[in-house]
Amino acid sequence: MDRLFRALTFIFALAVLALAALIAFELYRNSVLSQKAFGWSFLTRQIWDPVEEDFGALTFIYGTLITSALALLLAVPVGIGVAIFLAELAPKPMSEVCAFLIELLAAIPSVIYGLIGIFVIVPIMRVQVQPFLIKHLGFLPLFKGPAYGIGLLTAALVLAIMIVPFITTITREVLMSVPREQKEAAMALGATRWEVVRMAMLPYARSGIAGSVFLALGRALGETMAVTMVIGNSTHIQASLLAPGYTMAAVLANEFAEADSELYTHTLIEVGLALFVITIIVNGIARLILGRMKVAPVS
Amino acid sequence: MDLMNPSALGIQAQNVKAWFGAKEVLHGLSLEVLPKHVVAIIGPSGCGKSTFIRCLNRMHEVVPGARMEGRILLDGEDVSQHDPVALRRRVGMVFQKPQPFPTMSIYDNVASGLKLNGLRSGPQMDQIVEESLHAAALWDEVKDTLGKPGTSLSGGQQQRLCIARALAVKPDVILMDEPCSALDPIATAKIEELIYALKKSYTIVIVTHNMHQAARVSDETAFFLMGELVEFGATSQIFTNPAHKKTEDYISGRFG
Ligand SMILES: Nc1ncnc2c1ncn2[C@@H]1O[C@H](COP(=O)(O)OP(=O)(O)OP(=O)(O)O)[C@@H](O)[C@H]1O
Ligand SMILES: [Mg+2]
C-alpha cells in the first residue's frame, strides 16, 4: 500500500514535470516559423507590422521588464514596511485580521484590479499625478509628454498594488518566525524597537524576504489582464514612463484572436515562449531561495 | 589587555515583585550587589531567577503582559526612571544559549552595540573590538578570521563572542543567565576564568544551576525558592554553613 502510494505520487510528480516540458516544447514547435524568419534579432527589434508581416518583440520585452521593475520599486518598500508594522508594532488581533485581509487581496481576480485601474487609478493619474510629474520632473525624458492617464507608469502602479500582498504576507511570516532570543539579544544591547528590526529581524529574515520579492516579480511579469487594461497598448517604445506601452502578456491577449496568418500566430507564440522562459527562471529563483530557507534555519 | 572600568556600579533591589499576566512569580525580593562583586543566583527551576535578572535591565517588561513592582536602584538611581534603551546600554546581558547575530561576521557582532551607540567604523572601533575580544579571551582564536560569520564558531566560542559583544559597549553591570549551560566542561572552565578576570572591572550577576560554579566564581550567593529569597550572603558561608535548612538541602542536592 505504502509502495503503491509512493509510486503514484512519483508518477504525478513526473507528470507535472512532463507537462511543463510539453508546454515548452509546444511553444517552441508552434513558433518555428517566427524563429526561422527573424532569428535572435526577434528579441532586439522594435518593429511590429502585421500588414508587412515584419515582427520584433523588443517593445513588449521592454514594457514587461520596465513595468515589473517599477512595480517592484514601488511595492517592495511598501510591502516590507507593512509587514514590519504587522509583525512588530500592531497589536496581535489587528495583525491577524490585517494579514487575513491582505491574503484575500491576493485572491482578487486581476480583471477586477484592471477595472479599479481604469475607473480609479487612471483618472487620478491623469488629473493629479501625471501633471505633477510633468510640471516638476518634466525636464527628464522619463516624465515628458501629455498626461493620458494610461501608460507604463500607471500599469506599474496597478501591478504594484497587486503584488504588495505577496510581499507583505510572506515577509510578515518570516519576520514573525525570527526567534524571540534574537530580538532579545538586540534589545539587551540597547537597541530601540526600530534598531531591533534592522539589526536582528531583517537580516535574519532576508532570504525569505528576497524569496517573496522574486515571487512577486514572477507574478508581475506574467500579469496580463490588469496590465492590458491600463497600459495603452502602443507598439512603440517611448522614453517617457507616462507614455503608453505594451507588455508581452498583453500583446498575446490582445492580438491572438486577430492573428490571421501562420507567421503572425507563430510570432505571438514566440513572445509567449520568451515570457515562459523569463517567468520560469524568476519563479525558480524564488522557490530556491524560499525552499533553502526552510531546510536551513541558522544554527 | 584589560578593559578597565572604574565606574562599575552597585545594584540594590528593594521588594521586587514580578508578574506574568495575573501570575505573581516574584514575591518581594530584596538584595544588594556591591560594585565589582560577583553575585550568583541559585535555585530550582522555575523559582524566578531569570525573571529577577531580567527585571534588572528591564527586559522583563518586554514580555507581553509582564510587569513588576518594587524598586531597583543602579548606583542609587531608580531604573524605572531610566529610558530602558539607555539602561540596557549600561547593563549588559548574556543569555543561556549563545545568540550571535547569524548574518554578521565575528567583527560585526562585537561591533553591533557600538554601532547602536553611533560609533562609525574606523581605527577606534577596530581597537574596541580587539580589546573586547581580548577581554572575552577569544582574540587569539579568532584574530585571523574576524570576517567569518559569528555562527561559524563553536558553542563556547559563540558564548565568549556574546560576552565580547556585551563588553564592547563598556557596561557598568553584566547579567549572565546560565551562560555555561549549553557548553562542555572545557568551554565552561574558560568562561569561569573569564568571569573571574572580569570582576576586576565589572559588577556581575550570574544565574547558575551549577553549585560548583557558583562556589568558584561568586563573592555572594542568593538562593531563591518559589519566587522568594531564602538566603543571601557570602558565598563561602552559604556553601559551608548555610543558615537555612532549605539552602542546605538544595546545595547538597537533596532536592531541586
Ligand atoms: N513568558 C512567560 N509567561 C508566563 N509565565 C512565565 C514566563 N516565563 C516564565 N514564567 C514563569 O515564571 C516563573 C519563573 O520563571 P523563571 O524563568 O524566572 O525561572 P528560572 O528560575 O529562571 O528557571 P530555570 O532555572 O528553569 O531557568 C516560572 O513559574 C515560569 O513558569
Ligand atoms: Mg531561567
Coordinates of C-alpha atoms and ligand atoms in Angstrom, one line a residue:
Chain A
M1 CA 0.0 0.0 0.0
D2 CA 2.7 2.4 1.0
R3 CA 4.8 1.5 -2.0
L4 CA 1.8 1.9 -4.3
F5 CA 1.2 5.3 -2.8
R6 CA 4.9 6.3 -3.3
A7 CA 4.8 5.1 -6.9
L8 CA 1.6 7.0 -7.5
T9 CA 2.9 10.3 -6.1
F10 CA 6.1 9.8 -8.0
I11 CA 4.2 9.4 -11.2
F12 CA 2.2 12.5 -10.5
A13 CA 5.3 14.4 -9.9
L14 CA 6.8 13.2 -13.1
A15 CA 3.5 14.1 -14.9
V16 CA 3.8 17.7 -13.7
L17 CA 7.4 17.9 -15.0
A18 CA 6.3 16.3 -18.2
L19 CA 3.6 18.9 -18.6
A20 CA 6.0 21.8 -18.2
A21 CA 8.3 20.2 -20.7
L22 CA 5.4 19.7 -23.0
I23 CA 4.3 23.3 -22.8
A24 CA 7.8 24.4 -23.5
F25 CA 8.0 22.1 -26.5
E26 CA 4.7 23.1 -27.9
L27 CA 5.6 26.8 -27.6
Y28 CA 8.8 26.1 -29.3
R29 CA 7.2 23.9 -32.1
N30 CA 4.5 26.4 -32.8
S31 CA 6.9 29.3 -33.1
V32 CA 9.4 27.8 -35.5
L33 CA 8.3 30.0 -38.4
S34 CA 8.9 33.1 -36.5
Q35 CA 12.3 31.8 -35.3
K36 CA 13.3 31.0 -38.9
A37 CA 12.1 34.3 -40.2
F38 CA 13.7 36.6 -37.6
G39 CA 16.3 34.6 -35.7
W40 CA 17.6 36.1 -32.4
S41 CA 17.1 39.6 -33.7
F42 CA 13.4 39.0 -33.0
L43 CA 14.2 39.8 -29.4
T44 CA 16.0 43.1 -30.2
R45 CA 13.9 44.6 -32.9
Q46 CA 11.1 47.1 -32.3
I47 CA 9.2 46.8 -35.5
W48 CA 5.6 45.4 -35.2
D49 CA 3.9 45.4 -38.5
P50 CA 1.2 42.8 -39.1
V51 CA 0.5 44.1 -42.6
E52 CA 4.0 43.6 -43.9
E53 CA 4.5 40.7 -41.5
D54 CA 7.6 42.2 -40.0
F55 CA 7.9 41.5 -36.3
G56 CA 10.2 42.2 -33.4
A57 CA 9.4 41.8 -29.7
L58 CA 11.6 44.5 -28.1
T59 CA 8.7 46.8 -27.3
F60 CA 6.9 44.1 -25.3
I61 CA 10.0 42.8 -23.6
Y62 CA 10.9 46.4 -22.7
G63 CA 7.3 47.0 -21.5
T64 CA 7.3 43.9 -19.4
L65 CA 10.6 44.5 -17.8
I66 CA 10.1 48.2 -17.1
T67 CA 6.6 47.8 -15.6
S68 CA 7.7 44.9 -13.5
A69 CA 10.8 46.7 -12.3
L70 CA 8.9 49.9 -11.5
A71 CA 6.2 47.8 -9.7
L72 CA 8.9 46.2 -7.5
L73 CA 10.4 49.6 -6.8
L74 CA 7.0 50.8 -5.6
A75 CA 5.8 47.6 -3.9
V76 CA 8.9 46.4 -2.1
P77 CA 9.3 49.3 0.4
V78 CA 5.6 49.4 1.0
G79 CA 5.2 45.6 1.3
I80 CA 8.1 45.3 3.7
G81 CA 7.0 48.3 5.6
V82 CA 3.5 47.0 6.1
A83 CA 5.0 43.6 7.1
I84 CA 7.2 45.2 9.7
F85 CA 4.3 47.1 11.1
L86 CA 2.1 44.0 11.3
A87 CA 4.7 41.7 12.7
E88 CA 6.3 44.0 15.2
L89 CA 4.2 47.0 16.0
A90 CA 0.5 46.2 15.5
P91 CA -1.5 44.6 18.3
K92 CA -1.8 40.9 17.7
P93 CA -5.6 40.8 16.8
M94 CA -5.2 43.7 14.4
S95 CA -2.2 42.0 12.8
E96 CA -4.1 38.8 12.4
V97 CA -7.1 40.5 10.8
C98 CA -5.0 42.6 8.5
A99 CA -2.9 39.6 7.4
F100 CA -6.1 37.7 6.6
L101 CA -7.5 40.7 4.6
I102 CA -4.2 41.1 2.8
E103 CA -4.2 37.4 1.8
L104 CA -7.7 37.9 0.5
L105 CA -6.4 40.8 -1.7
A106 CA -4.0 38.4 -3.3
A107 CA -7.0 36.3 -4.4
I108 CA -9.0 39.0 -6.2
P109 CA -9.1 38.3 -9.9
S110 CA -6.8 40.5 -11.9
V111 CA -9.6 41.8 -14.1
I112 CA -11.0 43.5 -11.0
Y113 CA -7.7 45.2 -10.4
G114 CA -7.9 46.2 -14.1
L115 CA -11.3 47.8 -13.5
I116 CA -10.1 49.6 -10.4
G117 CA -7.2 50.7 -12.5
I118 CA -9.4 52.2 -15.2
F119 CA -12.0 53.8 -13.0
V120 CA -10.0 54.9 -10.1
I121 CA -6.3 55.0 -10.8
V122 CA -6.3 56.2 -14.4
P123 CA -8.3 59.4 -13.5
I124 CA -6.1 60.1 -10.6
M125 CA -3.0 59.7 -12.7
R126 CA -4.4 61.9 -15.5
V127 CA -5.6 64.7 -13.3
Q128 CA -3.2 64.7 -10.4
V129 CA -0.1 62.5 -10.6
Q130 CA 1.0 62.9 -14.2
P131 CA 0.5 66.7 -14.4
F132 CA 2.5 66.9 -11.2
L133 CA 5.3 64.8 -12.5
I134 CA 5.3 66.7 -15.8
K135 CA 5.5 70.0 -14.0
H136 CA 8.2 69.2 -11.6
L137 CA 10.2 66.4 -13.3
G138 CA 9.3 67.2 -16.9
F139 CA 12.8 68.2 -17.7
L140 CA 13.7 64.5 -17.5
P141 CA 12.8 62.5 -20.6
L142 CA 11.2 59.9 -18.3
F143 CA 8.4 62.3 -17.3
K144 CA 7.7 64.1 -20.6
G145 CA 4.6 64.3 -22.6
P146 CA 0.9 64.6 -22.3
A147 CA -1.0 63.2 -19.3
Y148 CA -3.0 60.4 -20.8
G149 CA -3.8 58.7 -17.6
I150 CA -2.9 55.3 -19.0
G151 CA 0.6 54.2 -19.7
L152 CA 3.7 52.4 -18.4
L153 CA 3.7 54.1 -15.0
T154 CA 0.0 53.5 -14.4
A155 CA 0.4 49.8 -15.3
A156 CA 3.4 49.6 -12.9
L157 CA 1.2 51.2 -10.2
V158 CA -1.6 48.7 -10.7
L159 CA 0.9 45.9 -10.7
A160 CA 2.5 47.3 -7.5
I161 CA -0.9 47.2 -5.8
M162 CA -1.4 43.6 -6.9
I163 CA 2.0 42.3 -5.7
V164 CA 2.2 44.1 -2.3
P165 CA 0.1 41.4 -0.7
F166 CA 2.6 38.7 -1.8
I167 CA 5.5 40.6 -0.3
T168 CA 3.6 41.5 2.8
T169 CA 2.2 38.1 3.6
I170 CA 5.5 36.2 3.2
T171 CA 7.6 38.9 4.8
R172 CA 5.3 39.1 7.8
E173 CA 5.5 35.4 8.3
V174 CA 9.3 35.3 8.1
L175 CA 9.6 38.3 10.4
M176 CA 7.3 36.6 12.9
S177 CA 9.5 33.4 12.8
V178 CA 12.6 35.3 13.9
P179 CA 13.3 33.7 17.3
R180 CA 12.5 35.8 20.4
E181 CA 16.0 35.2 21.6
Q182 CA 17.5 37.0 18.7
K183 CA 15.3 40.0 19.2
E184 CA 16.1 40.0 22.9
A185 CA 19.8 39.8 22.2
A186 CA 19.5 43.0 20.2
M187 CA 17.3 44.6 22.9
A188 CA 19.7 43.7 25.6
L189 CA 22.4 45.6 23.7
G190 CA 20.2 48.7 24.0
A191 CA 18.5 48.6 20.6
T192 CA 15.4 50.6 20.1
R193 CA 12.4 49.0 18.5
W194 CA 13.4 50.0 15.1
E195 CA 17.0 49.0 15.7
V196 CA 15.8 45.5 16.7
V197 CA 14.0 45.3 13.4
R198 CA 17.1 46.5 11.5
M199 CA 19.7 44.6 13.4
A200 CA 18.1 41.3 14.4
M201 CA 15.0 40.8 12.3
L202 CA 15.5 42.0 8.7
P203 CA 18.9 40.3 8.4
Y204 CA 17.6 37.1 9.9
A205 CA 14.6 37.1 7.5
R206 CA 16.5 38.4 4.5
S207 CA 16.4 35.3 2.4
G208 CA 12.6 34.9 3.0
I209 CA 12.1 38.5 2.0
A210 CA 14.2 38.0 -1.1
G211 CA 12.1 35.0 -2.0
S212 CA 8.9 37.0 -1.6
V213 CA 10.2 39.7 -3.9
F214 CA 11.1 37.2 -6.6
L215 CA 7.7 35.6 -6.2
A216 CA 6.1 39.0 -6.6
L217 CA 8.3 39.7 -9.6
G218 CA 7.2 36.4 -11.2
R219 CA 3.6 37.5 -10.7
A220 CA 4.2 41.0 -12.2
L221 CA 6.0 39.6 -15.3
G222 CA 3.1 37.3 -16.2
E223 CA 0.2 39.6 -15.2
T224 CA -2.0 40.0 -18.3
M225 CA -5.5 41.3 -17.8
A226 CA -5.0 44.3 -15.4
V227 CA -2.0 45.5 -17.4
T228 CA -3.7 45.2 -20.8
M229 CA -6.5 47.4 -19.4
V230 CA -4.3 50.3 -18.4
I231 CA -1.0 50.3 -20.3
G232 CA -2.3 51.8 -23.5
N233 CA -1.2 49.1 -25.9
S234 CA 1.2 51.0 -28.1
T235 CA 3.8 49.1 -30.1
H236 CA 6.4 51.9 -30.0
I237 CA 9.0 52.3 -27.3
Q238 CA 9.0 55.8 -25.9
A239 CA 11.4 57.2 -23.3
S240 CA 8.6 58.6 -21.2
L241 CA 7.1 56.5 -18.4
L242 CA 3.9 58.4 -18.9
A243 CA 3.6 57.2 -22.5
P244 CA 1.5 54.2 -23.4
G245 CA 3.4 50.9 -23.8
Y246 CA 2.8 47.2 -24.2
T247 CA 3.8 44.0 -22.4
M248 CA 4.4 40.5 -23.6
A249 CA 1.4 39.1 -21.8
A250 CA -0.8 42.0 -23.0
V251 CA 0.1 41.6 -26.7
L252 CA -0.7 37.9 -26.6
A253 CA -4.1 38.5 -25.0
N254 CA -4.9 41.3 -27.4
E255 CA -3.8 40.1 -30.7
F256 CA -4.0 36.4 -30.7
A257 CA -7.6 36.4 -31.9
E258 CA -6.8 38.6 -34.8
A259 CA -3.7 36.8 -35.9
D260 CA -4.7 35.9 -39.4
S261 CA -1.5 34.4 -40.8
E262 CA 0.5 31.5 -39.7
L263 CA 3.6 33.6 -39.3
Y264 CA 1.7 36.2 -37.2
T265 CA 0.5 33.4 -34.9
H266 CA 3.9 31.9 -34.6
T267 CA 5.3 35.3 -33.8
L268 CA 2.9 35.7 -30.9
I269 CA 3.7 32.3 -29.6
E270 CA 7.4 33.1 -29.7
V271 CA 6.6 36.1 -27.5
G272 CA 4.8 33.6 -25.2
L273 CA 7.9 31.3 -25.2
A274 CA 10.2 34.2 -24.2
L275 CA 7.8 35.1 -21.4
F276 CA 7.6 31.5 -20.3
V277 CA 11.3 31.3 -20.0
I278 CA 11.7 34.5 -18.1
T279 CA 9.0 33.7 -15.6
I280 CA 10.2 30.1 -15.1
I281 CA 13.6 31.5 -14.3
V282 CA 12.3 34.1 -11.9
N283 CA 10.0 31.8 -10.1
G284 CA 12.7 29.1 -9.9
I285 CA 14.9 31.6 -8.1
A286 CA 12.1 32.4 -5.8
R287 CA 11.4 28.8 -4.9
L288 CA 15.1 28.1 -4.5
I289 CA 15.5 30.9 -2.0
L290 CA 12.3 30.1 -0.1
G291 CA 13.0 26.4 -0.1
R292 CA 16.5 26.7 1.1
M293 CA 15.4 28.9 3.9
K294 CA 13.1 26.3 5.2
V295 CA 15.6 23.5 5.4
A296 CA 18.5 25.6 6.8
P297 CA 17.5 27.9 9.6
V298 CA 20.6 29.4 11.2
S299 CA 22.1 27.1 13.8
Chain B
M1 CA 44.9 43.7 28.0
D2 CA 42.1 44.8 30.2
L3 CA 39.1 46.9 29.8
M4 CA 39.3 48.9 32.9
N5 CA 36.1 50.3 34.0
P6 CA 36.4 52.4 37.1
S7 CA 32.8 53.2 37.2
A8 CA 31.4 49.7 37.9
L9 CA 28.2 50.3 39.8
G10 CA 26.3 48.5 42.5
I11 CA 22.7 47.4 42.4
Q12 CA 20.0 47.4 45.1
A13 CA 16.8 45.5 44.6
Q14 CA 14.1 46.5 47.0
N15 CA 11.0 44.5 47.5
V16 CA 10.8 43.4 43.8
K17 CA 7.7 41.7 42.7
A18 CA 7.0 40.4 39.2
W19 CA 4.1 39.1 37.3
F20 CA 3.4 37.3 34.1
G21 CA -0.2 38.2 33.5
A22 CA -2.0 37.5 36.7
K23 CA 0.6 35.1 38.0
E24 CA 2.9 36.5 40.6
V25 CA 6.3 34.9 40.2
L26 CA 8.5 37.1 42.4
H27 CA 7.0 37.9 45.8
G28 CA 9.1 40.8 47.1
L29 CA 12.8 40.2 46.8
S30 CA 15.5 42.5 48.2
L31 CA 19.2 42.1 47.8
E32 CA 22.2 44.2 47.2
V33 CA 25.0 43.7 44.7
L34 CA 28.2 45.7 45.5
P35 CA 30.3 47.3 42.8
K36 CA 32.8 44.8 41.2
H37 CA 31.3 41.9 43.1
V38 CA 30.0 38.7 41.5
V39 CA 26.7 37.6 42.8
A40 CA 25.5 34.1 41.9
I41 CA 21.8 33.3 42.0
I42 CA 20.9 29.7 42.5
G43 CA 17.6 27.8 43.0
P44 CA 15.5 25.2 41.5
S45 CA 14.0 25.5 38.0
G46 CA 11.1 27.9 37.8
C47 CA 11.9 29.8 41.1
G48 CA 12.3 33.1 39.2
K49 CA 16.0 33.5 38.7
S50 CA 15.7 34.6 35.1
T51 CA 12.7 36.8 35.8
F52 CA 14.7 38.5 38.6
I53 CA 17.8 39.3 36.5
R54 CA 15.6 40.4 33.6
C55 CA 14.0 42.9 35.9
L56 CA 17.4 44.4 36.5
N57 CA 17.8 45.6 32.9
R58 CA 14.0 45.9 32.3
M59 CA 13.9 43.1 29.9
H60 CA 11.1 41.6 31.9
E61 CA 8.7 44.2 30.8
V62 CA 9.2 43.4 27.1
V63 CA 7.2 40.1 27.6
P64 CA 3.6 40.9 26.8
G65 CA 1.5 41.1 29.9
A66 CA 4.5 41.1 32.2
R67 CA 5.1 43.8 34.9
M68 CA 7.0 44.4 38.0
E69 CA 6.8 46.4 41.3
G70 CA 9.3 47.5 43.8
R71 CA 12.5 49.4 43.3
I72 CA 15.7 48.6 41.6
L73 CA 18.5 51.1 42.1
L74 CA 21.5 51.3 39.9
D75 CA 24.1 53.4 41.6
G76 CA 21.4 54.8 43.7
E77 CA 19.1 55.8 40.8
D78 CA 15.8 54.1 40.2
V79 CA 16.0 52.2 36.9
S80 CA 12.3 52.8 36.3
Q81 CA 13.2 56.4 35.8
H82 CA 15.7 55.5 33.1
D83 CA 15.0 55.1 29.4
P84 CA 15.0 51.3 29.1
V85 CA 17.1 51.6 26.0
A86 CA 19.7 53.7 27.7
L87 CA 19.6 51.5 30.8
R88 CA 20.4 48.4 28.7
R89 CA 23.4 50.1 27.3
R90 CA 24.8 50.3 30.8
V91 CA 23.6 46.8 32.0
G92 CA 24.7 44.2 29.5
M93 CA 23.2 40.7 29.3
V94 CA 24.5 37.3 28.2
F95 CA 21.9 34.6 27.6
Q96 CA 21.7 30.9 28.2
K97 CA 22.0 29.9 24.6
P98 CA 24.6 31.9 22.7
Q99 CA 22.9 34.4 20.5
P100 CA 25.3 35.8 17.9
F101 CA 23.6 37.6 15.0
P102 CA 23.8 34.9 12.3
T103 CA 24.2 37.2 9.3
M104 CA 27.0 39.2 10.9
S105 CA 30.7 38.5 10.9
I106 CA 32.6 38.0 14.2
Y107 CA 33.8 41.6 14.0
D108 CA 30.4 43.0 13.3
N109 CA 28.9 41.0 16.1
V110 CA 31.2 42.6 18.6
A111 CA 30.7 46.0 16.9
S112 CA 27.0 45.8 16.8
G113 CA 26.4 47.5 20.2
L114 CA 29.0 50.2 19.3
K115 CA 27.1 50.9 16.1
L116 CA 23.9 51.3 18.1
N117 CA 25.8 53.9 20.1
G118 CA 26.6 55.8 16.9
L119 CA 30.2 54.9 16.6
R120 CA 31.4 54.8 13.0
S121 CA 33.8 52.1 11.6
G122 CA 37.4 53.1 11.9
P123 CA 40.5 52.6 14.0
Q124 CA 38.7 53.4 17.2
M125 CA 36.1 50.7 16.5
D126 CA 38.9 48.2 15.5
Q127 CA 40.6 48.9 18.8
I128 CA 37.5 48.4 20.9
V129 CA 36.6 45.2 19.1
E130 CA 40.1 43.9 19.7
E131 CA 40.1 44.9 23.3
S132 CA 36.7 43.3 23.9
L133 CA 37.7 40.1 22.2
H134 CA 40.8 40.0 24.4
A135 CA 38.8 40.7 27.5
A136 CA 36.5 37.8 26.5
A137 CA 39.6 35.6 26.0
L138 CA 38.6 35.0 22.4
W139 CA 41.1 37.2 20.5
D140 CA 43.8 34.6 19.9
E141 CA 41.3 32.1 18.5
V142 CA 39.6 34.5 16.0
K143 CA 42.1 37.2 15.2
D144 CA 42.7 35.8 11.7
T145 CA 39.0 35.1 11.0
L146 CA 37.3 38.3 12.1
G147 CA 35.4 38.4 8.8
K148 CA 33.8 34.9 9.2
P149 CA 30.2 34.6 10.4
G150 CA 29.8 34.5 14.2
T151 CA 27.9 31.3 13.8
S152 CA 30.9 29.5 12.4
L153 CA 32.4 29.4 15.9
S154 CA 31.9 26.6 18.4
G155 CA 29.2 27.0 21.1
G156 CA 31.8 28.0 23.7
Q157 CA 33.4 30.5 21.4
Q158 CA 30.0 31.9 20.4
Q159 CA 29.2 32.5 24.1
R160 CA 32.5 34.3 24.5
L161 CA 31.7 36.2 21.4
C162 CA 28.5 37.3 23.0
I163 CA 30.4 38.3 26.2
A164 CA 32.7 40.3 24.0
R165 CA 29.7 41.9 22.4
A166 CA 28.3 42.8 25.7
L167 CA 31.7 44.2 26.9
A168 CA 32.3 46.3 23.9
V169 CA 29.8 49.0 25.0
K170 CA 31.6 49.2 28.3
P171 CA 28.6 48.4 30.5
D172 CA 28.6 49.0 34.3
V173 CA 27.0 45.7 35.1
I174 CA 26.9 42.4 33.3
L175 CA 24.0 40.0 33.8
M176 CA 24.5 36.3 32.8
D177 CA 21.7 33.8 32.7
E178 CA 23.1 30.3 32.9
P179 CA 25.9 31.3 30.4
C180 CA 27.5 27.9 30.5
S181 CA 24.5 25.6 30.5
A182 CA 24.9 24.9 26.8
L183 CA 28.6 24.4 27.0
D184 CA 31.0 21.5 27.6
P185 CA 33.3 21.4 30.7
I186 CA 36.3 22.9 28.9
A187 CA 34.4 25.8 27.5
T188 CA 32.7 26.2 30.9
A189 CA 36.1 26.4 32.6
K190 CA 37.1 29.1 30.1
I191 CA 34.1 31.2 30.8
E192 CA 34.5 30.8 34.6
E193 CA 38.1 32.0 34.3
L194 CA 36.8 34.9 32.3
I195 CA 34.2 35.8 34.9
Y196 CA 36.9 35.8 37.5
A197 CA 39.0 38.2 35.4
L198 CA 36.1 40.4 34.5
K199 CA 35.1 41.1 38.1
K200 CA 38.1 43.3 38.4
S201 CA 36.2 45.7 36.3
Y202 CA 32.6 44.9 36.3
T203 CA 29.7 44.1 38.6
I204 CA 28.4 40.7 37.6
V205 CA 25.2 38.9 38.4
I206 CA 25.2 35.3 37.2
V207 CA 22.4 32.7 37.3
T208 CA 23.6 29.2 37.5
H209 CA 22.4 25.6 38.2
N210 CA 25.9 24.5 38.8
M211 CA 26.8 24.7 42.6
H212 CA 30.5 24.3 42.0
Q213 CA 30.4 27.2 39.5
A214 CA 28.6 29.4 42.0
A215 CA 31.1 28.5 44.6
R216 CA 34.1 29.1 42.3
V217 CA 33.1 32.4 40.7
S218 CA 31.0 34.4 43.1
D219 CA 31.5 36.6 46.1
E220 CA 28.0 36.4 47.3
T221 CA 25.3 33.8 46.6
A222 CA 21.5 34.2 46.6
F223 CA 19.3 31.2 47.0
F224 CA 15.8 31.6 45.5
L225 CA 12.9 29.3 46.1
M226 CA 9.5 29.8 44.6
G227 CA 9.9 33.5 44.0
E228 CA 11.3 34.2 47.5
L229 CA 14.8 35.0 48.5
V230 CA 15.6 32.3 51.1
E231 CA 19.1 33.2 51.9
F232 CA 21.7 35.7 50.7
G233 CA 25.2 36.0 52.0
A234 CA 28.9 35.5 51.4
T235 CA 29.4 32.5 49.1
S236 CA 31.8 30.8 51.4
Q237 CA 29.3 31.0 54.2
I238 CA 26.3 29.8 52.1
F239 CA 28.2 26.8 50.9
T240 CA 29.9 25.8 54.2
N241 CA 27.5 26.9 56.8
P242 CA 24.1 27.9 55.4
A243 CA 21.6 29.5 57.8
H244 CA 18.6 27.8 56.4
K245 CA 17.7 24.1 56.2
K246 CA 16.3 24.6 52.7
T247 CA 19.5 26.1 51.4
E248 CA 21.5 23.3 52.8
D249 CA 19.1 20.7 51.3
Y250 CA 19.4 22.4 47.9
I251 CA 23.1 22.8 47.7
S252 CA 23.7 19.3 49.0
G253 CA 21.5 18.1 46.2
R254 CA 18.6 16.7 48.3
F255 CA 16.0 18.5 46.2
G256 CA 15.6 20.8 43.2
Ligands
LIG1 N1 6.8 34.2 29.4 C1 6.3 33.6 30.5 N2 4.9 33.6 30.6 C2 4.3 33.1 31.7 N3 5.0 32.6 32.7 C3 6.3 32.6 32.7 C4 7.0 33.1 31.6 N4 8.4 32.9 31.8 C5 8.5 32.3 33.0 N5 7.3 32.1 33.5 C6 7.0 31.5 34.9 O1 7.6 32.3 35.8 C7 8.2 31.5 36.8 C8 9.7 31.9 37.0 O2 10.3 31.6 35.8 P1 11.9 31.9 35.5 O3 12.1 31.6 34.1 O4 12.2 33.1 36.1 O5 12.5 30.7 36.4 P2 14.1 30.3 36.5 O6 14.4 30.3 37.9 O7 14.9 31.1 35.6 O8 14.0 28.8 36.0 P3 15.1 28.0 35.1 O9 16.1 27.5 36.1 O10 14.3 26.8 34.6 O11 15.6 28.9 34.1 C9 8.0 30.1 36.4 O12 7.0 29.6 37.2 C10 7.6 30.1 35.0 O13 6.7 29.2 34.6
MG2 MG 16.0 30.7 33.8

